[in-house]
Structures are given as structure tokens and as C-alpha cells.
């Protein structure tokens, strides 16, 4: 790579990706998940990443991603793991234990939270996981800081020999701004492979794990001191007393500044690195009667400082009700908490109705649901356990075809549990990518018990919801199901098209009536990826 | 300090992000600051989508536009234009496509919708879909709308947008560049004739 502009317009996600490449990244490991997907996609397409052969292929799920990244770090190289907030639940075992093993090459775990649940099932705040694992957390307030932080993060990770959690939220992930990037000459070289990992640290037998746990606990004062001195945390005050001081975390700092004069001396702390910089907070408290905590997500800081500060200091925020407890933090909510009145000349228009997302016209999932809804009429009391993906939209009209959607893979296991309870018929519908992510083990449970459930793996040959990434099991589903032990006669493949409706219905009827575990695979390429490929072919 | 806060609205797949990219590129060429919050993920499947585009000659703090703070709503769909009224400044402009995108059973009555829209003070409503068909530019309805907006956009001028279209589409060949320049001018001229 010879040259590039020094200022680039980047999504927050892309700033993180470029920051990692420029910091000498050797591999990114991820399963697609909104709002984190664009990080890995950027690395997959970036010329220098290709030139350097940076590993960037999608993983089967967040746990395999986390473990592979730890393996790369074990060999001394810098690795990045990216996931959405609920993905960290899947990776949690490996994630928490990676703090006990520690790292060799720098390791950053990037988690993108989705408050307001634009594309998610809950609003969990990943900072709790960082604290739980007792590792430093970085929370950028701007795209520039996101870029800068990654290099800082890798250096810190290697210095402390600990993984770092970097937390962003939807607005940071999916908002563009101009980022000043390093000149090409300052892009870091990749680490070479080494055997400097402390071998015993990675063998978490109780004796080693106990020692490592003590060491990790002993590191905590150092982590706190680093946070207090971090260039990403700021303490602004004029040493005078004030009625109210403010703590703003990550992106909340921007919303606060939206309503402050640029020379405002209102005492305030910006937090972009944790553990909490207690000294700064205690100093702020000594100057104010009240502290307002502005943070996006759950009241992570607000709860903690209640335990740090003397009881006469009033603390307001989400717990006190001054800021909304749920949903995305907005500049409007911050304005209200600050007592700033904003003129809003126009109210909501009465004529506007909601426009929920829907399955695309021409999507194979539509044909699957059309057939399923017809057949279900023959089986009163049937339940259809759904899963996570485009086909979750089958819950909405006109289909109203699924009865549950909980977490990746839960369709099969919930159907099994319901069948154990006596339900008939118990039907599971799961996408191809979700099946390989977390459905295979559940299917093994069902097969081992010969549970009477019918599993529909609606295979569109891609991870569609997040934009059409490769799906780990493509071309392998029959072999996987047979390998797990599904009886070949009860493993059926159909093409979900209107013209095949009668055949699909008949197969559904037969397999629902089978007393055992059956799998039906309706297979037709996602209409979005299909059209994209066709456009590309036209061009060439 | 000068700023333009723009809400771009439409239905997933209509092309609001391309409009944002053209305006953003034009603003950058003028050395202005920009921030642009987008929607990715589930709602892109035919749901309502919006993007907050902020342009300023001084650094921008919030990625999101405040209630009552938008100077412009650019919408590729008339009902979607009205969805963001609480964000519109008293003097703000609505530049919208007049062609409804009906993919829900309870879509409001077309005349009632029109009436509601024309109650607003500053509205430019153009049949961009019709114009796109008429001029054989089926994929450029969004750029026609942007051309119409150029009549009232404050910080980026028509000529800036033209340059920006050239830069953004140059990689796709002269034909695509010219198609988009044509779309831009059709929108601009139509708005100016109103």
C-alpha cells in the first residue's frame, strides 16, 4: 500500500476496523450481527488487509470466534473479535475465561450493543460483562476516538497481558464522520508469531486458575489507575463549587455537549475507559451537591457510584427517573435532564401509521410459511417455535406463523421441551445460518431422545438478515443432519416455490405425522443475494 | 456558526443512503463537518428507514438531530415525510416524493395525506417516480428528489451536488454519471418551475 487520503469518511464500525488494521491486526473473528457486521466486512474488503492476508472469514458463531481469536493471541499476534451484544452471551464462557488465561498478542473483544432493539431481542449492556470479567473497557465517544482507541487498546492489552472489551452502541456503530487516519508509514507491522504465552496460564486446571484469579484481582488497582490517567477520560472543572456536576459516558458525552457552550466550565467527567476512575468521581462529588449520570444502556455507572460516594451526594440518572430507563439515549432525553427546553413546533402527524419490516417479495420463506399455515389448520393445537433471522418476520401479518423467538437455536430445543411436555405437533423453524450457529447440538438432543418434532431448516444459502454473508453450512445440511442421526427417510428437501405447494404440503403432513425427529429442508437462494449476483453478472 | 440538519426518510430499499452519500461528499468537498447516522438491519426489509445527516461549519457533537431541530426533511415517500414532523424546525422545509409506497394494508387515504402535507408551510412535493419513468431513469428517482431539494438546500449548492455526483459515480462509467446528472437537473428544474 503506497498512499491514502489522511481524512476518510467512516462509519464507527469502519473506523474500528481500520484502526485495527493500522494497529497491525492479524485476524478478525466474527459472526454477523447488527450493529457489528460492518467491522468484519470492511476488513474483508480493505486492500491492505488482503495484501497482509489478515484472517477475516466468518465464523460459525461468537464462541468459535472468541476461541479462535484467543488462539491467535496465544501465538503472539493481534486479534479482534466482533459481535453484537447478545452474541457475547454465546461467547461468554470463552470470554470470561480469557481474562483468567490472559493473552499474549493483543486481544480486543468488540461488542456492539443495540439499545432500542432496532434489530435485537434485548437491551443488555455489555459493560457489565467487562466488569464481570475484571478487564478494562473502552467506550468511544466519536468515530475518531474509536479509530485511535484500537491501537491504544492493543498496546494496553499486551502491556497488561489481558483482553480488552470495547463497547459501542448502534449510533456509534452506524454513524459516519470524518476520521483523521495515520499516514501509511505509521501503520504498524503485524506481530510475528512467538511462544511467549505463559503456558501454565492457559491450562485452567483449578490450581492454575486460582493463581490466575488472584493475579487478576491484584491487577485491579493498576487498571483503575490507568483509567484515571487515560487520555480518553476527561475531567473538566474550574475548581469552583457547583450545584450539579455531570458524568457522561461514551456517546452520551456528545449529547451533553450539544447543549453546552464550548467554553462551559460546568464540572463534568467524560468516561470512555473503565474501570471507573474513582478518584476523578470523588473529586467531582466534593464540588457538587448532585451528580447527573448520562449513559447509554443500563445504569452501569449510576449504580456503581452509589457505592462509592458519600450518601449526602444526590445521584440522578436512569435509576432516579431523570433519564429514561429503556431505549436508546437521545439528545432530547439529555436536554430534558439538563432542563434545556427545546422548541418543537410540530407534533406527531395523526395520519402516519407504522410500517413494519416484512419478508421480501419473492423470498422463499414466504412459500414455506404459506404451506405451513395451510397444513397447521389440519393439526389443531400445533405450535411453531421460531428462531432468529429474516424468517422471524413470519410472526407478523399476513403470516402470523410462529409462536416463539427467543435466541439463536432455541426453536429446536424449545420444540423438544414442549414435545417432552406432551405437545403434538411441535414444529421448529430455523434458518440455515442459525442452525449451524446453535441449532445442531439441539437437534442431537432431539435425535438421541427420538423426540417427535419436525424441524424445518429454511435454507436460503446465506446469512440474510445481516446483509447476505456466507453461511457456514451451505451444501452440508443433509450430511450434517444424517451425521447427527436423523433417519434418511425423514430428511426431506423441497424447493419453496408456489408451483411446488402441493408437494411441500404433503411432505409437511407426512413428517408431522412421523413419530420421531424429522427434518425438512426447503432450499432456495435468498432473493436479495440472487438479484445482487444477477446484477453483477450483467455488468461483467 | 452555520448548520443544516437533514432528515432523510423513505422505505427500506428506496435509496436514501445514496442521497446521503452525495450530499455528504459535497459537504466534505467544501470542508464542512458532517455526521450521518444510518439505519442498518431489520428495518431495511421494507420498513420505514431514516438517516440523520448533519452538516456544519463548526465541529458537530451529537450524531442525532434534536426534536424541532431539522432544517430539512427529504423523503422518498409522502407518509414517511410526515413521520418525522416532530423533528422539523418551524422554518424547516419538506421535500418529498408525492408517490405513495403502499406495502401495508392500512395505508392512509391519498387525498387526506396530500391535505396533511400541504398544511405545512414549506413543502416541495414532486412526483419523482413519474418523472423517473417519463425520462427513462428507473433507478434515479432518489437523485431526482435530491435535485428538487437543491432549490432550497442552503450549505451545498446545485453545482456542488453536480460535482459530487461526478465523483461518486465516476467509477461506474460515464453513462451512469450522465444518467444521474440528468436526474439531478430534472428534479432541480421541476422544483424551480413550481
Coordinates of C-alpha atoms in Angstrom, one line a residue, chain A residues 197-505:
Chain A
X197 CA 2.5 -17.2 26.1
X198 CA 2.8 -18.3 29.7
X199 CA 1.8 -21.9 29.1
X200 CA 0.5 -22.7 32.6
X201 CA -1.7 -19.6 32.5
X202 CA -3.7 -21.2 29.7
X203 CA -4.2 -24.5 31.4
X204 CA -7.1 -23.6 33.6
X205 CA -6.9 -26.5 36.0
X206 CA -8.1 -25.4 39.4
X207 CA -4.6 -24.8 40.7
X208 CA -3.6 -22.6 37.8
X209 CA -7.0 -20.9 37.7
X210 CA -6.8 -20.0 41.4
X211 CA -3.4 -18.4 40.9
X212 CA -4.5 -16.5 37.8
X213 CA -7.7 -15.3 39.5
X214 CA -5.6 -13.9 42.4
X215 CA -3.3 -12.2 39.9
X216 CA -6.2 -10.7 38.1
X217 CA -7.7 -9.4 41.3
X218 CA -4.3 -8.0 42.2
X219 CA -4.2 -6.2 38.9
X220 CA -7.4 -4.2 39.6
X221 CA -5.8 -1.2 41.3
X222 CA -3.5 -0.8 38.3
X223 CA -6.4 -0.9 35.9
X224 CA -8.1 1.8 37.9
X225 CA -5.1 4.0 37.9
X226 CA -4.7 3.6 34.1
X227 CA -8.3 4.6 33.7
X228 CA -7.8 7.7 35.9
X229 CA -4.9 8.8 33.8
X230 CA -6.3 7.7 30.4
X231 CA -6.4 10.3 27.7
X232 CA -9.8 9.1 26.8
X233 CA -11.3 10.1 30.2
X234 CA -11.6 13.9 30.7
X235 CA -12.3 15.9 33.8
X236 CA -13.3 19.5 33.2
X237 CA -13.7 21.9 36.1
X238 CA -12.7 25.3 37.2
X239 CA -12.2 24.2 40.8
X240 CA -15.3 26.1 42.0
X241 CA -18.4 24.7 43.6
X242 CA -21.4 23.9 41.6
X243 CA -24.9 22.8 42.2
X244 CA -24.7 19.9 39.8
X245 CA -21.8 18.0 38.2
X246 CA -22.2 15.6 35.3
X247 CA -20.7 12.2 34.3
X248 CA -21.2 11.3 30.7
X249 CA -20.1 8.0 29.2
X250 CA -19.2 7.3 25.6
X251 CA -21.6 8.7 23.1
X252 CA -23.6 10.5 25.8
X253 CA -20.7 13.0 26.0
X254 CA -21.7 14.3 22.6
X255 CA -25.4 14.7 23.5
X256 CA -24.3 16.6 26.6
X257 CA -22.0 18.9 24.6
X258 CA -24.8 19.5 22.1
X259 CA -26.4 21.7 24.8
X260 CA -23.4 23.3 26.5
X261 CA -21.4 26.3 25.4
X262 CA -18.0 25.3 24.1
X263 CA -16.3 27.3 27.0
X264 CA -18.7 26.0 29.6
X265 CA -17.0 25.2 32.9
X266 CA -19.8 23.1 34.2
X267 CA -17.9 20.4 36.2
X268 CA -18.1 17.2 34.2
X269 CA -16.3 14.0 33.6
X270 CA -16.2 12.1 30.3
X271 CA -15.8 8.4 30.8
X272 CA -14.5 6.4 27.8
X273 CA -12.3 3.9 29.8
X274 CA -13.2 1.7 32.7
X275 CA -12.9 0.5 35.5
X276 CA -14.4 3.7 36.8
X277 CA -11.9 6.4 37.5
X278 CA -12.9 6.6 41.2
X279 CA -10.6 9.4 42.1
X280 CA -12.0 11.8 39.5
X281 CA -15.5 10.9 40.5
X282 CA -14.8 11.5 44.2
X283 CA -13.3 14.9 43.4
X284 CA -16.3 15.8 41.3
X285 CA -18.6 14.8 44.1
X286 CA -16.7 17.0 46.6
X287 CA -17.5 20.0 44.4
X288 CA -21.2 19.3 43.7
X289 CA -24.4 18.6 45.6
X290 CA -25.7 16.5 42.9
X291 CA -24.2 14.3 40.1
X292 CA -26.2 13.6 37.0
X293 CA -25.0 10.4 35.2
X294 CA -25.7 10.2 31.5
X295 CA -25.0 6.9 29.9
X296 CA -26.5 4.8 27.1
X297 CA -27.7 1.4 28.1
X298 CA -28.3 0.2 31.6
X299 CA -27.4 2.3 34.7
X300 CA -24.0 0.7 34.9
X301 CA -22.1 3.8 36.3
X302 CA -25.0 5.2 38.2
X303 CA -25.3 2.0 40.3
X304 CA -21.6 1.8 40.9
X305 CA -21.1 5.3 42.1
X306 CA -23.9 4.9 44.6
X307 CA -21.5 2.6 46.4
X308 CA -18.5 5.0 46.0
X309 CA -19.9 8.4 47.0
X310 CA -21.0 9.7 50.4
X311 CA -24.7 9.5 50.9
X312 CA -25.2 13.2 51.0
X313 CA -24.4 13.5 47.4
X314 CA -27.5 13.2 45.3
X315 CA -27.1 11.0 42.2
X316 CA -29.5 11.3 39.3
X317 CA -29.9 9.4 36.1
X318 CA -31.8 6.4 34.9
X319 CA -32.4 4.9 38.4
X320 CA -33.7 8.2 39.7
X321 CA -36.0 8.5 36.7
X322 CA -34.5 11.7 35.3
X323 CA -33.4 9.8 32.2
X324 CA -35.4 7.1 30.6
X325 CA -34.5 3.6 31.8
X326 CA -35.1 1.9 28.5
X327 CA -34.5 2.7 24.8
X328 CA -31.7 4.5 23.1
X329 CA -30.3 7.6 24.7
X330 CA -31.3 10.6 22.7
X331 CA -30.2 14.2 22.6
X332 CA -33.8 15.1 23.5
X333 CA -33.7 13.0 26.7
X334 CA -30.4 14.6 27.7
X335 CA -31.9 18.1 27.0
X336 CA -34.8 17.3 29.3
X337 CA -32.5 16.1 32.1
X338 CA -30.4 19.2 31.8
X339 CA -33.5 21.4 32.0
X340 CA -32.9 22.8 28.5
X341 CA -36.2 23.5 26.8
X342 CA -36.3 22.8 23.0
X343 CA -38.9 24.4 20.8
X344 CA -40.9 21.7 19.0
X345 CA -43.3 23.4 16.6
X346 CA -44.9 20.4 15.1
X347 CA -46.5 17.4 16.8
X348 CA -46.8 13.9 15.6
X349 CA -48.9 13.6 12.5
X350 CA -52.1 11.7 13.2
X351 CA -52.3 10.3 9.7
X352 CA -49.0 8.4 9.9
X353 CA -49.2 4.6 10.6
X354 CA -46.4 2.2 11.5
X355 CA -44.6 0.5 8.6
X356 CA -43.1 -2.7 10.0
X357 CA -40.4 -4.6 8.0
X358 CA -41.6 -7.6 6.0
X359 CA -40.2 -10.6 4.2
X360 CA -39.2 -9.5 0.7
X361 CA -41.4 -10.2 -2.3
X362 CA -40.1 -13.4 -3.9
X363 CA -38.5 -14.7 -0.7
X364 CA -38.6 -18.5 -0.2
X365 CA -39.5 -18.1 3.5
X366 CA -42.9 -16.8 2.3
X367 CA -43.6 -20.0 0.4
X368 CA -42.6 -22.1 3.4
X369 CA -45.0 -20.1 5.7
X370 CA -47.8 -20.3 3.1
X371 CA -47.5 -24.1 3.1
X372 CA -47.0 -24.4 6.8
X373 CA -50.1 -22.2 7.6
X374 CA -52.2 -24.4 5.4
X375 CA -51.1 -27.6 7.0
X376 CA -51.3 -26.3 10.5
X377 CA -55.0 -26.0 10.0
X378 CA -55.2 -29.8 9.9
X379 CA -53.5 -30.0 13.4
X380 CA -55.3 -28.0 16.0
X381 CA -53.1 -27.1 18.9
X382 CA -49.9 -27.2 16.9
X383 CA -47.1 -24.8 17.9
X384 CA -44.4 -23.5 15.7
X385 CA -41.2 -22.5 17.5
X386 CA -39.3 -19.8 15.6
X387 CA -35.8 -18.6 15.6
X388 CA -33.6 -15.6 14.8
X389 CA -33.3 -14.3 11.3
X390 CA -35.4 -12.9 8.4
X391 CA -38.0 -15.6 8.9
X392 CA -38.7 -14.2 12.4
X393 CA -40.8 -11.7 10.4
X394 CA -43.2 -14.6 9.8
X395 CA -44.6 -13.6 13.2
X396 CA -46.2 -10.5 11.7
X397 CA -49.2 -10.4 9.5
X398 CA -50.1 -11.7 7.0
X399 CA -48.4 -14.9 8.2
X400 CA -48.6 -14.9 12.0
X401 CA -46.9 -18.2 11.6
X402 CA -44.6 -18.6 14.6
X403 CA -45.3 -18.8 18.3
X404 CA -41.8 -18.1 19.7
X405 CA -38.5 -16.3 19.0
X406 CA -36.0 -16.3 21.9
X407 CA -32.4 -16.8 21.0
X408 CA -30.2 -18.4 18.3
X409 CA -31.1 -22.1 18.1
X410 CA -34.0 -22.1 20.6
X411 CA -36.5 -23.2 18.0
X412 CA -35.4 -26.9 18.0
X413 CA -34.7 -27.2 21.7
X414 CA -37.9 -25.4 22.7
X415 CA -39.9 -27.7 20.4
X416 CA -38.2 -30.7 22.0
X417 CA -39.1 -29.5 25.5
X418 CA -42.6 -28.8 24.5
X419 CA -42.9 -32.3 23.0
X420 CA -41.5 -33.7 26.2
X421 CA -44.3 -31.9 27.9
X422 CA -46.8 -33.6 25.7
X423 CA -47.3 -31.2 22.8
X424 CA -48.2 -32.6 19.4
X425 CA -47.3 -31.4 16.9
X426 CA -44.2 -29.5 17.9
X427 CA -42.6 -27.8 14.9
X428 CA -39.4 -25.8 14.8
X429 CA -38.4 -23.4 12.0
X430 CA -34.8 -22.2 11.8
X431 CA -32.6 -20.6 9.1
X432 CA -29.5 -22.3 7.7
X433 CA -27.0 -20.0 9.3
X434 CA -28.8 -20.1 12.7
X435 CA -28.9 -23.9 12.5
X436 CA -25.1 -24.1 12.2
X437 CA -24.7 -21.3 14.8
X438 CA -26.6 -23.0 17.6
X439 CA -29.1 -25.5 16.2
X440 CA -27.0 -28.6 15.6
X441 CA -26.5 -29.5 19.2
X442 CA -30.2 -29.2 19.9
X443 CA -31.0 -31.4 17.0
X444 CA -28.7 -34.1 18.5
X445 CA -30.6 -33.9 21.8
X446 CA -33.8 -34.4 19.9
X447 CA -32.4 -37.3 17.8
X448 CA -31.0 -39.0 20.9
X449 CA -34.4 -39.0 22.5
X450 CA -36.2 -39.7 19.2
X451 CA -38.4 -36.7 20.1
X452 CA -41.5 -36.3 18.0
X453 CA -40.7 -32.9 16.5
X454 CA -40.4 -31.7 12.9
X455 CA -37.6 -29.3 12.2
X456 CA -37.8 -27.1 9.2
X457 CA -34.3 -25.7 8.2
X458 CA -35.3 -22.9 5.8
X459 CA -32.1 -22.7 3.8
X460 CA -31.6 -19.6 1.7
X461 CA -27.9 -20.3 1.3
X462 CA -26.8 -17.1 3.2
X463 CA -26.9 -15.2 6.4
X464 CA -29.7 -12.9 5.0
X465 CA -30.8 -10.6 7.8
X466 CA -27.4 -9.0 8.2
X467 CA -27.0 -8.5 4.5
X468 CA -26.0 -11.8 2.9
X469 CA -22.8 -13.0 4.4
X470 CA -21.6 -16.6 3.8
X471 CA -23.4 -19.2 5.8
X472 CA -21.2 -21.8 7.4
X473 CA -23.2 -24.9 6.5
X474 CA -24.0 -24.2 2.8
X475 CA -24.1 -27.5 0.9
X476 CA -23.6 -29.5 4.1
X477 CA -27.0 -29.7 5.6
X478 CA -28.1 -33.2 4.5
X479 CA -24.7 -34.6 5.6
X480 CA -24.9 -32.7 9.0
X481 CA -28.4 -34.0 9.7
X482 CA -27.5 -37.5 8.7
X483 CA -24.4 -37.4 10.8
X484 CA -26.3 -36.3 13.8
X485 CA -28.6 -39.3 13.3
X486 CA -31.7 -38.1 11.5
X487 CA -33.2 -41.0 9.7
X488 CA -32.6 -40.5 5.9
X489 CA -36.2 -41.3 5.1
X490 CA -37.3 -38.4 7.3
X491 CA -34.8 -36.0 6.0
X492 CA -36.6 -34.3 3.1
X493 CA -35.6 -31.5 0.8
X494 CA -38.0 -29.3 -1.1
X495 CA -37.8 -26.2 -3.3
X496 CA -40.1 -23.5 -1.9
X497 CA -41.9 -22.2 -4.9
X498 CA -45.6 -21.6 -5.4
X499 CA -45.7 -24.3 -8.1
X500 CA -44.5 -26.9 -5.6
X501 CA -47.0 -26.0 -2.9
X502 CA -48.9 -29.3 -3.0
X503 CA -45.7 -31.4 -2.7
X504 CA -44.4 -29.2 0.2
X505 CA -47.7 -29.6 2.0

